[in-house]
mmCIF file of C-alpha atoms in Angstrom:
data_model
loop_
_atom_site.group_PDB
_atom_site.id
_atom_site.type_symbol
_atom_site.label_atom_id
_atom_site.label_comp_id
_atom_site.label_asym_id
_atom_site.label_seq_id
_atom_site.Cartn_x
_atom_site.Cartn_y
_atom_site.Cartn_z
ATOM 1 C CA MET A 1 -28.828 37.305 10.558
ATOM 2 C CA MET A 2 -28.836 40.482 8.435
ATOM 3 C CA GLY A 3 -25.239 41.128 9.444
ATOM 4 C CA HIS A 4 -24.277 37.684 8.196
ATOM 5 C CA VAL A 5 -26.265 38.179 4.984
ATOM 6 C CA PHE A 6 -24.389 41.351 3.999
ATOM 7 C CA SER A 7 -20.988 40.592 5.561
ATOM 8 C CA ARG A 8 -19.666 37.868 3.244
ATOM 9 C CA PRO A 9 -21.558 37.811 -0.056
ATOM 10 C CA GLU A 10 -20.913 35.234 -2.739
ATOM 11 C CA LYS A 11 -19.890 35.907 -6.344
ATOM 12 C CA PHE A 12 -22.025 38.445 -8.191
ATOM 13 C CA ARG A 13 -22.746 35.950 -10.989
ATOM 14 C CA MET A 14 -24.546 33.643 -8.551
ATOM 15 C CA TYR A 15 -26.703 36.518 -7.295
ATOM 16 C CA ARG A 16 -27.540 37.744 -10.787
ATOM 17 C CA ILE A 17 -29.128 34.436 -11.775
ATOM 18 C CA GLU A 18 -31.029 34.134 -8.508
ATOM 19 C CA LEU A 19 -32.086 37.798 -8.575
ATOM 20 C CA PHE A 20 -33.942 37.514 -11.887
ATOM 21 C CA HIS A 21 -35.526 34.272 -10.738
ATOM 22 C CA GLU A 22 -36.762 35.889 -7.520
ATOM 23 C CA ILE A 23 -38.044 38.975 -9.349
ATOM 24 C CA GLU A 24 -40.223 36.716 -11.454
ATOM 25 C CA THR A 25 -41.328 34.499 -8.569
ATOM 26 C CA LEU A 26 -41.942 37.157 -5.929
ATOM 27 C CA GLY A 27 -42.884 40.123 -8.098
ATOM 28 C CA ILE A 28 -44.207 39.394 -11.562
ATOM 29 C CA ASN A 29 -46.262 36.404 -10.415
ATOM 30 C CA SER A 30 -47.995 38.687 -7.884
ATOM 31 C CA LEU A 31 -49.173 41.106 -10.573
ATOM 32 C CA PRO A 32 -52.565 39.451 -11.355
ATOM 33 C CA ILE A 33 -53.839 39.567 -7.774
ATOM 34 C CA ILE A 34 -52.556 43.141 -7.344
ATOM 35 C CA ALA A 35 -54.295 44.234 -10.562
ATOM 36 C CA ILE A 36 -57.653 42.756 -9.542
ATOM 37 C CA ILE A 37 -57.530 44.203 -6.034
ATOM 38 C CA SER A 38 -56.436 47.649 -7.240
ATOM 39 C CA LEU A 39 -59.168 47.940 -9.876
ATOM 40 C CA PHE A 40 -61.993 47.143 -7.479
ATOM 41 C CA MET A 41 -60.382 49.079 -4.630
ATOM 42 C CA GLY A 42 -60.412 52.249 -6.743
ATOM 43 C CA ALA A 43 -64.002 51.573 -7.822
ATOM 44 C CA VAL A 44 -65.228 51.100 -4.254
ATOM 45 C CA ILE A 45 -63.486 54.271 -3.019
ATOM 46 C CA THR A 46 -65.031 56.278 -5.864
ATOM 47 C CA ILE A 47 -68.561 54.999 -5.249
ATOM 48 C CA GLN A 48 -68.296 55.444 -1.471
ATOM 49 C CA ALA A 49 -66.938 58.979 -1.868
ATOM 50 C CA ALA A 50 -69.723 59.908 -4.282
ATOM 51 C CA PHE A 51 -72.266 58.450 -1.865
ATOM 52 C CA GLY A 52 -70.801 60.400 1.055
ATOM 53 C CA PHE A 53 -70.510 63.784 -0.662
ATOM 54 C CA THR A 54 -74.200 64.655 -0.611
ATOM 55 C CA SER A 55 -73.824 68.292 0.467
ATOM 56 C CA PRO A 56 -74.350 70.834 -2.346
ATOM 57 C CA TRP A 57 -71.395 72.757 -0.901
ATOM 58 C CA VAL A 58 -69.010 69.926 -1.844
ATOM 59 C CA PRO A 59 -68.153 69.892 -5.568
ATOM 60 C CA LEU A 60 -68.407 66.507 -7.243
ATOM 61 C CA TYR A 61 -64.802 66.644 -8.455
ATOM 62 C CA ALA A 62 -63.850 66.064 -4.812
ATOM 63 C CA VAL A 63 -64.578 62.390 -5.546
ATOM 64 C CA GLY A 64 -61.577 62.317 -7.881
ATOM 65 C CA VAL A 65 -59.417 64.084 -5.291
ATOM 66 C CA THR A 66 -60.451 61.602 -2.592
ATOM 67 C CA THR A 67 -59.821 58.569 -4.780
ATOM 68 C CA ARG A 68 -56.441 59.866 -5.929
ATOM 69 C CA ASP A 69 -55.129 60.692 -2.456
ATOM 70 C CA SER A 70 -56.543 57.546 -0.836
ATOM 71 C CA ILE A 71 -54.981 55.297 -3.465
ATOM 72 C CA ILE A 72 -51.590 57.017 -3.568
ATOM 73 C CA LEU A 73 -51.103 57.777 0.114
ATOM 74 C CA GLU A 74 -52.450 54.658 1.773
ATOM 75 C CA PHE A 75 -54.226 51.950 -0.155
ATOM 76 C CA SER A 76 -51.613 51.090 -2.786
ATOM 77 C CA PRO A 77 -48.442 51.285 -0.644
ATOM 78 C CA THR A 78 -49.891 49.879 2.590
ATOM 79 C CA ILE A 79 -52.820 47.608 1.752
ATOM 80 C CA VAL A 80 -51.061 46.053 -1.243
ATOM 81 C CA SER A 81 -47.937 45.525 0.885
ATOM 82 C CA LEU A 82 -50.060 43.718 3.481
ATOM 83 C CA ILE A 83 -51.386 41.490 0.708
ATOM 84 C CA LEU A 84 -47.847 40.872 -0.564
ATOM 85 C CA ALA A 85 -46.818 39.984 2.986
ATOM 86 C CA GLY A 86 -49.382 37.180 2.883
ATOM 87 C CA LYS A 87 -48.433 35.928 -0.573
ATOM 88 C CA VAL A 88 -44.705 36.644 -0.818
ATOM 89 C CA GLY A 89 -43.886 36.379 2.877
ATOM 90 C CA SER A 90 -45.411 32.922 3.273
ATOM 91 C CA ASN A 91 -43.679 31.824 0.065
ATOM 92 C CA ILE A 92 -40.249 32.910 1.317
ATOM 93 C CA ALA A 93 -40.705 31.449 4.800
ATOM 94 C CA SER A 94 -41.995 28.102 3.556
ATOM 95 C CA GLU A 95 -39.290 27.784 0.873
ATOM 96 C CA ILE A 96 -36.373 28.495 3.203
ATOM 97 C CA GLY A 97 -38.001 26.587 6.064
ATOM 98 C CA THR A 98 -38.372 23.501 3.882
ATOM 99 C CA MET A 99 -34.702 23.772 2.901
ATOM 100 C CA ARG A 100 -33.786 23.967 6.587
ATOM 101 C CA VAL A 101 -35.755 20.919 7.749
ATOM 102 C CA THR A 102 -34.566 18.840 4.754
ATOM 103 C CA GLU A 103 -30.942 19.792 5.587
ATOM 104 C CA GLN A 104 -30.306 21.514 2.252
ATOM 105 C CA ILE A 105 -29.000 24.574 4.093
ATOM 106 C CA ASP A 106 -26.597 22.377 6.043
ATOM 107 C CA ALA A 107 -25.323 21.003 2.734
ATOM 108 C CA LEU A 108 -24.663 24.551 1.483
ATOM 109 C CA GLU A 109 -22.709 25.320 4.648
ATOM 110 C CA ILE A 110 -20.616 22.195 4.216
ATOM 111 C CA MET A 111 -19.698 23.313 0.686
ATOM 112 C CA GLY A 112 -18.419 26.602 2.117
ATOM 113 C CA ILE A 113 -21.274 28.740 0.828
ATOM 114 C CA ASN A 114 -22.655 31.539 2.966
ATOM 115 C CA SER A 115 -26.158 30.061 3.005
ATOM 116 C CA SER A 116 -27.919 33.046 4.555
ATOM 117 C CA SER A 117 -26.472 35.421 1.964
ATOM 118 C CA TYR A 118 -27.057 33.065 -0.962
ATOM 119 C CA LEU A 119 -30.677 32.383 -0.006
ATOM 120 C CA VAL A 120 -31.802 35.660 1.554
ATOM 121 C CA LEU A 121 -29.978 38.488 -0.249
ATOM 122 C CA PRO A 122 -31.493 37.843 -3.721
ATOM 123 C CA LYS A 123 -34.974 37.797 -2.174
ATOM 124 C CA ILE A 124 -34.406 41.102 -0.375
ATOM 125 C CA LEU A 125 -32.980 42.760 -3.504
ATOM 126 C CA ALA A 126 -35.800 41.365 -5.667
ATOM 127 C CA CYS A 127 -38.511 42.700 -3.343
ATOM 128 C CA VAL A 128 -36.858 46.112 -2.964
ATOM 129 C CA ILE A 129 -36.433 46.430 -6.752
ATOM 130 C CA ILE A 130 -39.776 45.082 -8.030
ATOM 131 C CA ASN A 131 -42.237 46.156 -5.317
ATOM 132 C CA PRO A 132 -42.130 49.898 -6.198
ATOM 133 C CA PHE A 133 -43.060 49.000 -9.787
ATOM 134 C CA LEU A 134 -45.944 46.874 -8.517
ATOM 135 C CA ILE A 135 -47.163 49.755 -6.365
ATOM 136 C CA ILE A 136 -46.979 52.212 -9.285
ATOM 137 C CA ILE A 137 -49.057 49.797 -11.369
ATOM 138 C CA SER A 138 -51.471 49.461 -8.441
ATOM 139 C CA MET A 139 -51.835 53.259 -8.233
ATOM 140 C CA PHE A 140 -52.598 53.532 -11.942
ATOM 141 C CA LEU A 141 -55.087 50.667 -11.913
ATOM 142 C CA GLY A 142 -56.777 51.967 -8.765
ATOM 143 C CA VAL A 143 -57.333 55.399 -10.295
ATOM 144 C CA PHE A 144 -58.317 53.826 -13.619
ATOM 145 C CA GLY A 145 -60.780 51.459 -11.936
ATOM 146 C CA GLY A 146 -62.386 54.360 -10.092
ATOM 147 C CA TRP A 147 -62.763 56.270 -13.349
ATOM 148 C CA VAL A 148 -64.243 53.407 -15.401
ATOM 149 C CA LEU A 149 -66.550 51.897 -12.814
ATOM 150 C CA GLY A 150 -67.507 55.314 -11.415
ATOM 151 C CA MET A 151 -68.827 56.304 -14.839
ATOM 152 C CA PHE A 152 -70.379 52.871 -15.312
ATOM 153 C CA ALA A 153 -72.289 53.322 -12.024
ATOM 154 C CA HIS A 154 -73.281 56.872 -13.087
ATOM 155 C CA VAL A 155 -71.941 58.455 -9.898
ATOM 156 C CA ILE A 156 -69.567 60.912 -11.621
ATOM 157 C CA THR A 157 -68.752 62.198 -15.100
ATOM 158 C CA SER A 158 -65.411 61.692 -16.806
ATOM 159 C CA TYR A 159 -64.645 65.428 -16.784
ATOM 160 C CA GLN A 160 -65.352 65.807 -13.049
ATOM 161 C CA TYR A 161 -63.274 62.770 -12.150
ATOM 162 C CA VAL A 162 -60.252 63.764 -14.276
ATOM 163 C CA TYR A 163 -60.452 67.343 -13.006
ATOM 164 C CA GLY A 164 -60.406 66.021 -9.454
ATOM 165 C CA LEU A 165 -57.337 63.902 -10.226
ATOM 166 C CA GLN A 166 -55.474 66.992 -11.440
ATOM 167 C CA PHE A 167 -56.715 69.360 -8.731
ATOM 168 C CA GLU A 168 -53.803 70.491 -6.500
ATOM 169 C CA PHE A 169 -51.841 67.317 -7.188
ATOM 170 C CA ARG A 170 -48.615 67.020 -5.166
ATOM 171 C CA PRO A 171 -45.898 64.839 -6.749
ATOM 172 C CA TYR A 172 -44.323 64.417 -3.297
ATOM 173 C CA ASN A 173 -47.196 62.100 -2.370
ATOM 174 C CA VAL A 174 -45.926 59.564 -4.900
ATOM 175 C CA THR A 175 -42.390 59.880 -3.507
ATOM 176 C CA TYR A 176 -43.717 59.328 0.002
ATOM 177 C CA ALA A 177 -45.606 56.225 -1.124
ATOM 178 C CA LEU A 178 -42.543 54.748 -2.854
ATOM 179 C CA ILE A 179 -40.357 55.353 0.213
ATOM 180 C CA LYS A 180 -42.865 53.425 2.292
ATOM 181 C CA THR A 181 -42.948 50.683 -0.330
ATOM 182 C CA VAL A 182 -39.179 50.151 -0.227
ATOM 183 C CA VAL A 183 -39.211 49.895 3.581
ATOM 184 C CA PHE A 184 -42.166 47.499 3.515
ATOM 185 C CA ALA A 185 -40.462 45.367 0.845
ATOM 186 C CA PHE A 186 -37.361 45.012 3.029
ATOM 187 C CA ILE A 187 -39.522 44.061 6.011
ATOM 188 C CA ILE A 188 -41.428 41.419 4.043
ATOM 189 C CA ALA A 189 -38.315 39.753 2.645
ATOM 190 C CA SER A 190 -36.088 39.926 5.734
ATOM 191 C CA VAL A 191 -38.651 38.936 8.390
ATOM 192 C CA SER A 192 -40.009 36.065 6.293
ATOM 193 C CA ALA A 193 -36.508 34.819 5.516
ATOM 194 C CA TYR A 194 -35.594 34.955 9.202
ATOM 195 C CA GLN A 195 -38.610 32.881 10.193
ATOM 196 C CA GLY A 196 -37.841 30.305 7.508
ATOM 197 C CA TYR A 197 -34.088 30.186 8.135
ATOM 198 C CA TYR A 198 -34.467 29.375 11.827
ATOM 199 C CA THR A 199 -37.176 26.748 11.405
ATOM 200 C CA HIS A 200 -36.540 23.536 13.326
ATOM 201 C CA GLY A 201 -38.512 20.308 13.217
ATOM 202 C CA GLY A 202 -40.610 19.087 10.311
ATOM 203 C CA ALA A 203 -43.453 20.023 7.992
ATOM 204 C CA LEU A 204 -45.662 21.220 10.857
ATOM 205 C CA GLU A 205 -43.005 23.715 11.985
ATOM 206 C CA VAL A 206 -42.625 24.976 8.399
ATOM 207 C CA GLY A 207 -46.325 25.847 8.398
ATOM 208 C CA LYS A 208 -45.988 27.589 11.767
ATOM 209 C CA SER A 209 -42.996 29.598 10.519
ATOM 210 C CA SER A 210 -44.955 30.652 7.454
ATOM 211 C CA THR A 211 -47.854 31.829 9.620
ATOM 212 C CA LYS A 212 -45.584 33.713 12.005
ATOM 213 C CA ALA A 213 -43.836 35.383 9.062
ATOM 214 C CA VAL A 214 -47.119 36.794 7.746
ATOM 215 C CA VAL A 215 -48.275 37.945 11.188
ATOM 216 C CA TYR A 216 -44.975 39.629 12.092
ATOM 217 C CA CYS A 217 -44.698 41.272 8.659
ATOM 218 C CA ASP A 218 -48.213 42.717 8.955
ATOM 219 C CA ILE A 219 -47.530 44.085 12.439
ATOM 220 C CA LEU A 220 -44.219 45.663 11.402
ATOM 221 C CA ILE A 221 -45.729 47.138 8.227
ATOM 222 C CA LEU A 222 -48.469 48.835 10.245
ATOM 223 C CA LEU A 223 -45.942 50.058 12.820
ATOM 224 C CA PHE A 224 -43.546 51.483 10.240
ATOM 225 C CA ASN A 225 -46.467 52.935 8.307
ATOM 226 C CA PHE A 226 -47.219 55.087 11.340
ATOM 227 C CA ILE A 227 -43.542 55.958 11.909
ATOM 228 C CA LEU A 228 -42.875 56.913 8.278
ATOM 229 C CA THR A 229 -46.083 58.917 8.038
ATOM 230 C CA GLN A 230 -45.079 60.851 11.145
ATOM 231 C CA LEU A 231 -41.580 61.487 9.796
ATOM 232 C CA LEU A 232 -42.430 62.299 6.178
ATOM 233 C CA LEU A 233 -45.808 64.038 6.383
ATOM 234 C CA ALA A 234 -46.058 65.546 9.870
#
């Protein structure tokens, strides 16, 4: 299906309109849930790290280091992508699956439109473009949430936390996280679109395709998370 999507694209003007629509639907509308999860995720990591570092040999600024690396390396790119697979993936699969069972895709084919390219390519481009921005926002909010709620819970001071954030920071970690994000975004959009595009039957099958899309996306994200970590960090 991917070969058909990229082999005979339609006019750029058609994609431009759909691309901005998909960026809003799949990306911007996901921002509230990502913001809430990231804030509390950073807070929980900070409190758990402070609770675990009870040895006097471990400086308290290590809490900031732990929160920073956990958020950037794993939680924001991977956990948030798994959440997006549930929200965005089911949306894509159900939308395209509904079009398939109501014969709207057949109507596009009759009009001479490359239906797979017209329906799938804007979704893939939208996810690949907007997801890295969502992950960057998630990183910032995760670190910010750990700082605010860590001080509110009196487990660390502002100076110790900020010093830990700056301690031996490696910019490559952010690059690594964004590379993973782009791969995960492609997986979410393409796998979900595939499940929806080849749906057959009625409303019940649309629901099954949506469920399979989320399950397969999660499995592939975890698999490629291991592969990319081995390639980029080993």
